[in-house]
Amino acid sequence: MSEANTILVVDDDQSIVDLLRDFLEYENFHVLTACDTAQAWAVFQQNSVHCMVLDIMMPGQNGFELCRRIRAESNVPILFLSARSDDVDKIRGLTLGGDDYIVKSASPGEIIARIKAVLRRSGSQQQRDERILDFGRIKLNLSAREVTVDGKNAALTPKEYELLRLFVEHPRHVFTYEQLLEKFWEGVGDKHTIRVHLGRLREKIESDPNHPQYLVNVWGVGYRFEGG
């Protein structure tokens, strides 16, 4: 049996922590917990974490601030868990580098499914691919899951990497908003979700994100990758 993935659950509501821990352990995950961001940062620094479920509103520093701190040094998948369903928090969380946004009214089963989906997308359960995809300024080393732009490493989140990989493996193919939502967000979300992630990805790979040469809009339909 392969080593269990470790999930860090961060929430100041102990009842939610206990519920998620029970469901995750039933699914054979190894679970670590924290009740605030200070404790979560210490646990994260001391353990190998494969995915984080992160509450937003907690005493002291909020989940957004912890996400920003983690993204400065790690691409570990982060799923925000919030009692609020408004688009402002959702867009902010995705912009900061979150891989998914889950409202607390979701069932434990749905949360587990979303965790498994983001782990699949992050490549933690995928076989190695030895190819290197070269598009001039942009290169993808698939075995190392590394992206370089103009010879410098581009620090992509797991979801940004998987989005870029999908596009570069299918140059000039138009992916609709609906196709992208279904593949990367289990069909949950809207065009804003995609635009936020693609906008952040463009900032990391395009010379001028406002006039992209690689990730090009197909107005009213979706996006395609111009391989050059």
GROMACS .gro file of C-alpha atoms in nm:
model
  228
    1MET     CA    1   0.000   0.000   0.000
    2SER     CA    2   0.130   0.345  -0.090
    3GLU     CA    3   0.197   0.602   0.179
    4ALA     CA    4  -0.114   0.795   0.279
    5ASN     CA    5  -0.143   1.156   0.175
    6THR     CA    6  -0.129   1.402   0.466
    7ILE     CA    7  -0.408   1.659   0.494
    8LEU     CA    8  -0.377   1.961   0.723
    9VAL     CA    9  -0.718   2.086   0.843
   10VAL     CA   10  -0.715   2.440   0.985
   11ASP     CA   11  -1.031   2.569   1.156
   12ASP     CA   12  -1.113   2.726   1.492
   13ASP     CA   13  -1.441   2.529   1.506
   14GLN     CA   14  -1.341   2.203   1.674
   15SER     CA   15  -1.661   2.029   1.566
   16ILE     CA   16  -1.573   2.087   1.198
   17VAL     CA   17  -1.216   1.970   1.255
   18ASP     CA   18  -1.335   1.652   1.428
   19LEU     CA   19  -1.592   1.579   1.156
   20LEU     CA   20  -1.345   1.624   0.871
   21ARG     CA   21  -1.079   1.423   1.052
   22ASP     CA   22  -1.322   1.131   1.095
   23PHE     CA   23  -1.421   1.132   0.728
   24LEU     CA   24  -1.063   1.179   0.603
   25GLU     CA   25  -0.923   0.903   0.822
   26TYR     CA   26  -1.202   0.673   0.703
   27GLU     CA   27  -1.070   0.742   0.349
   28ASN     CA   28  -0.720   0.644   0.469
   29PHE     CA   29  -0.572   0.994   0.474
   30HIS     CA   30  -0.327   1.097   0.745
   31VAL     CA   31  -0.474   1.404   0.917
   32LEU     CA   32  -0.303   1.692   1.097
   33THR     CA   33  -0.505   1.972   1.256
   34ALA     CA   34  -0.462   2.329   1.377
   35CYS     CA   35  -0.701   2.576   1.538
   36ASP     CA   36  -0.541   2.899   1.413
   37THR     CA   37  -0.292   3.018   1.155
   38ALA     CA   38   0.004   3.039   1.394
   39GLN     CA   39  -0.037   2.674   1.491
   40ALA     CA   40  -0.101   2.581   1.126
   41TRP     CA   41   0.223   2.746   1.013
   42ALA     CA   42   0.419   2.556   1.279
   43VAL     CA   43   0.259   2.224   1.178
   44PHE     CA   44   0.320   2.298   0.810
   45GLN     CA   45   0.688   2.376   0.871
   46GLN     CA   46   0.742   2.056   1.067
   47ASN     CA   47   0.556   1.807   0.845
   48SER     CA   48   0.523   1.697   0.484
   49VAL     CA   49   0.173   1.816   0.390
   50HIS     CA   50   0.009   1.712   0.063
   51CYS     CA   51  -0.302   1.931   0.089
   52MET     CA   52  -0.445   2.196   0.322
   53VAL     CA   53  -0.809   2.266   0.407
   54LEU     CA   54  -0.803   2.623   0.537
   55ASP     CA   55  -1.075   2.822   0.712
   56ILE     CA   56  -1.078   3.193   0.629
   57MET     CA   57  -1.215   3.367   0.937
   58MET     CA   58  -1.021   3.274   1.252
   59PRO     CA   59  -0.892   3.462   1.558
   60GLY     CA   60  -0.575   3.657   1.482
   61GLN     CA   61  -0.436   3.621   1.132
   62ASN     CA   62  -0.694   3.503   0.878
   63GLY     CA   63  -0.667   3.224   0.624
   64PHE     CA   64  -0.592   3.462   0.339
   65GLU     CA   65  -0.278   3.584   0.515
   66LEU     CA   66  -0.161   3.230   0.584
   67CYS     CA   67  -0.219   3.137   0.219
   68ARG     CA   68  -0.005   3.432   0.107
   69ARG     CA   69   0.271   3.324   0.346
   70ILE     CA   70   0.263   2.963   0.227
   71ARG     CA   71   0.260   3.059  -0.141
   72ALA     CA   72   0.586   3.246  -0.090
   73GLU     CA   73   0.759   2.910  -0.049
   74SER     CA   74   0.526   2.623  -0.142
   75ASN     CA   75   0.278   2.511  -0.408
   76VAL     CA   76   0.092   2.271  -0.177
   77PRO     CA   77  -0.278   2.255  -0.280
   78ILE     CA   78  -0.495   2.481  -0.061
   79LEU     CA   79  -0.874   2.450  -0.038
   80PHE     CA   80  -1.041   2.742   0.135
   81LEU     CA   81  -1.332   2.652   0.364
   82SER     CA   82  -1.567   2.940   0.445
   83ALA     CA   83  -1.912   3.009   0.583
   84ARG     CA   84  -1.946   3.286   0.322
   85SER     CA   85  -2.049   3.213  -0.034
   86ASP     CA   86  -2.008   3.560  -0.188
   87ASP     CA   87  -1.790   3.604  -0.496
   88VAL     CA   88  -1.561   3.863  -0.334
   89ASP     CA   89  -1.407   3.614  -0.089
   90LYS     CA   90  -1.400   3.343  -0.354
   91ILE     CA   91  -1.214   3.558  -0.607
   92ARG     CA   92  -0.974   3.685  -0.342
   93GLY     CA   93  -0.895   3.332  -0.229
   94LEU     CA   94  -0.829   3.210  -0.584
   95THR     CA   95  -0.622   3.518  -0.663
   96LEU     CA   96  -0.398   3.455  -0.362
   97GLY     CA   97  -0.324   3.106  -0.487
   98GLY     CA   98  -0.604   2.889  -0.350
   99ASP     CA   99  -0.687   2.583  -0.559
  100ASP     CA  100  -1.052   2.559  -0.459
  101TYR     CA  101  -1.315   2.738  -0.248
  102ILE     CA  102  -1.571   2.537  -0.053
  103VAL     CA  103  -1.869   2.672   0.141
  104LYS     CA  104  -1.914   2.511   0.483
  105SER     CA  105  -2.267   2.408   0.396
  106ALA     CA  106  -2.112   2.145   0.164
  107SER     CA  107  -2.142   1.787   0.284
  108PRO     CA  108  -1.833   1.609   0.419
  109GLY     CA  109  -1.859   1.375   0.121
  110GLU     CA  110  -1.837   1.667  -0.123
  111ILE     CA  111  -1.539   1.813   0.063
  112ILE     CA  112  -1.359   1.477   0.049
  113ALA     CA  113  -1.433   1.452  -0.325
  114ARG     CA  114  -1.288   1.800  -0.383
  115ILE     CA  115  -0.975   1.710  -0.183
  116LYS     CA  116  -0.924   1.396  -0.391
  117ALA     CA  117  -0.975   1.597  -0.710
  118VAL     CA  118  -0.715   1.857  -0.621
  119LEU     CA  119  -0.469   1.584  -0.522
  120ARG     CA  120  -0.519   1.418  -0.859
  121ARG     CA  121  -0.462   1.749  -1.035
  122SER     CA  122  -0.149   1.821  -0.830
  123GLY     CA  123   0.006   1.502  -0.964
  124SER     CA  124   0.055   1.337  -0.625
  125GLN     CA  125  -0.103   1.019  -0.757
  126GLN     CA  126   0.014   1.036  -1.121
  127GLN     CA  127   0.290   0.846  -1.295
  128ARG     CA  128   0.597   1.038  -1.400
  129ASP     CA  129   0.614   1.173  -1.753
  130GLU     CA  130   0.969   1.224  -1.880
  131ARG     CA  131   0.885   1.465  -2.163
  132ILE     CA  132   1.009   1.823  -2.187
  133LEU     CA  133   0.775   2.051  -2.382
  134ASP     CA  134   0.961   2.340  -2.543
  135PHE     CA  135   0.781   2.650  -2.672
  136GLY     CA  136   1.075   2.887  -2.693
  137ARG     CA  137   1.041   3.118  -2.396
  138ILE     CA  138   0.833   2.860  -2.209
  139LYS     CA  139   0.951   2.508  -2.120
  140LEU     CA  140   0.771   2.241  -1.919
  141ASN     CA  141   0.967   1.959  -1.759
  142LEU     CA  142   0.687   1.710  -1.697
  143SER     CA  143   0.884   1.468  -1.480
  144ALA     CA  144   0.995   1.746  -1.245
  145ARG     CA  145   0.668   1.940  -1.282
  146GLU     CA  146   0.877   2.252  -1.345
  147VAL     CA  147   0.804   2.546  -1.572
  148THR     CA  148   1.069   2.790  -1.684
  149VAL     CA  149   1.013   3.121  -1.861
  150ASP     CA  150   1.315   3.280  -2.026
  151GLY     CA  151   1.531   3.030  -1.837
  152LYS     CA  152   1.393   3.126  -1.495
  153ASN     CA  153   1.170   2.907  -1.279
  154ALA     CA  154   0.804   3.010  -1.276
  155ALA     CA  155   0.647   2.937  -0.938
  156LEU     CA  156   0.309   2.797  -1.040
  157THR     CA  157   0.046   2.657  -0.806
  158PRO     CA  158  -0.060   2.295  -0.876
  159LYS     CA  159  -0.375   2.411  -1.051
  160GLU     CA  160  -0.191   2.672  -1.259
  161TYR     CA  161   0.054   2.402  -1.366
  162GLU     CA  162  -0.222   2.161  -1.466
  163LEU     CA  163  -0.404   2.433  -1.657
  164LEU     CA  164  -0.089   2.527  -1.847
  165ARG     CA  165  -0.007   2.164  -1.917
  166LEU     CA  166  -0.353   2.104  -2.063
  167PHE     CA  167  -0.313   2.401  -2.297
  168VAL     CA  168   0.042   2.327  -2.411
  169GLU     CA  169  -0.038   1.962  -2.480
  170HIS     CA  170  -0.320   2.076  -2.709
  171PRO     CA  171  -0.187   2.389  -2.887
  172ARG     CA  172  -0.449   2.596  -3.071
  173HIS     CA  173  -0.729   2.379  -2.935
  174VAL     CA  174  -1.008   2.596  -2.794
  175PHE     CA  175  -1.118   2.494  -2.444
  176THR     CA  176  -1.457   2.634  -2.347
  177TYR     CA  177  -1.538   2.777  -2.006
  178GLU     CA  178  -1.765   2.479  -1.945
  179GLN     CA  179  -1.491   2.227  -2.030
  180LEU     CA  180  -1.241   2.396  -1.800
  181LEU     CA  181  -1.490   2.415  -1.514
  182GLU     CA  182  -1.576   2.049  -1.549
  183LYS     CA  183  -1.215   1.932  -1.567
  184PHE     CA  184  -1.061   2.147  -1.294
  185TRP     CA  185  -1.347   2.247  -1.064
  186GLU     CA  186  -1.582   1.946  -1.088
  187GLY     CA  187  -1.829   2.169  -1.271
  188VAL     CA  188  -1.861   2.404  -0.972
  189GLY     CA  189  -1.791   2.772  -1.038
  190ASP     CA  190  -1.833   3.029  -1.311
  191LYS     CA  191  -1.638   3.230  -1.567
  192HIS     CA  192  -1.491   3.449  -1.292
  193THR     CA  193  -1.318   3.144  -1.143
  194ILE     CA  194  -1.147   3.068  -1.472
  195ARG     CA  195  -1.059   3.429  -1.547
  196VAL     CA  196  -0.890   3.473  -1.210
  197HIS     CA  197  -0.672   3.164  -1.255
  198LEU     CA  198  -0.588   3.236  -1.620
  199GLY     CA  199  -0.510   3.598  -1.533
  200ARG     CA  200  -0.271   3.490  -1.260
  201LEU     CA  201  -0.111   3.235  -1.493
  202ARG     CA  202  -0.061   3.499  -1.762
  203GLU     CA  203   0.120   3.721  -1.512
  204LYS     CA  204   0.375   3.443  -1.467
  205ILE     CA  205   0.433   3.338  -1.829
  206GLU     CA  206   0.349   3.632  -2.056
  207SER     CA  207   0.582   3.921  -2.137
  208ASP     CA  208   0.277   4.150  -2.129
  209PRO     CA  209  -0.021   3.990  -1.950
  210ASN     CA  210  -0.252   4.257  -2.092
  211HIS     CA  211  -0.156   4.154  -2.446
  212PRO     CA  212  -0.101   3.777  -2.416
  213GLN     CA  213   0.083   3.588  -2.688
  214TYR     CA  214   0.042   3.237  -2.547
  215LEU     CA  215  -0.288   3.209  -2.355
  216VAL     CA  216  -0.528   3.378  -2.592
  217ASN     CA  217  -0.897   3.456  -2.538
  218VAL     CA  218  -1.150   3.321  -2.782
  219TRP     CA  219  -1.415   3.578  -2.704
  220GLY     CA  220  -1.736   3.438  -2.565
  221VAL     CA  221  -1.607   3.080  -2.591
  222GLY     CA  222  -1.293   3.020  -2.385
  223TYR     CA  223  -0.915   3.007  -2.435
  224ARG     CA  224  -0.648   2.847  -2.650
  225PHE     CA  225  -0.268   2.819  -2.639
  226GLU     CA  226  -0.066   2.964  -2.925
  227GLY     CA  227   0.235   2.735  -2.942
  228GLY     CA  228   0.419   2.946  -3.193
   0.00000   0.00000   0.00000
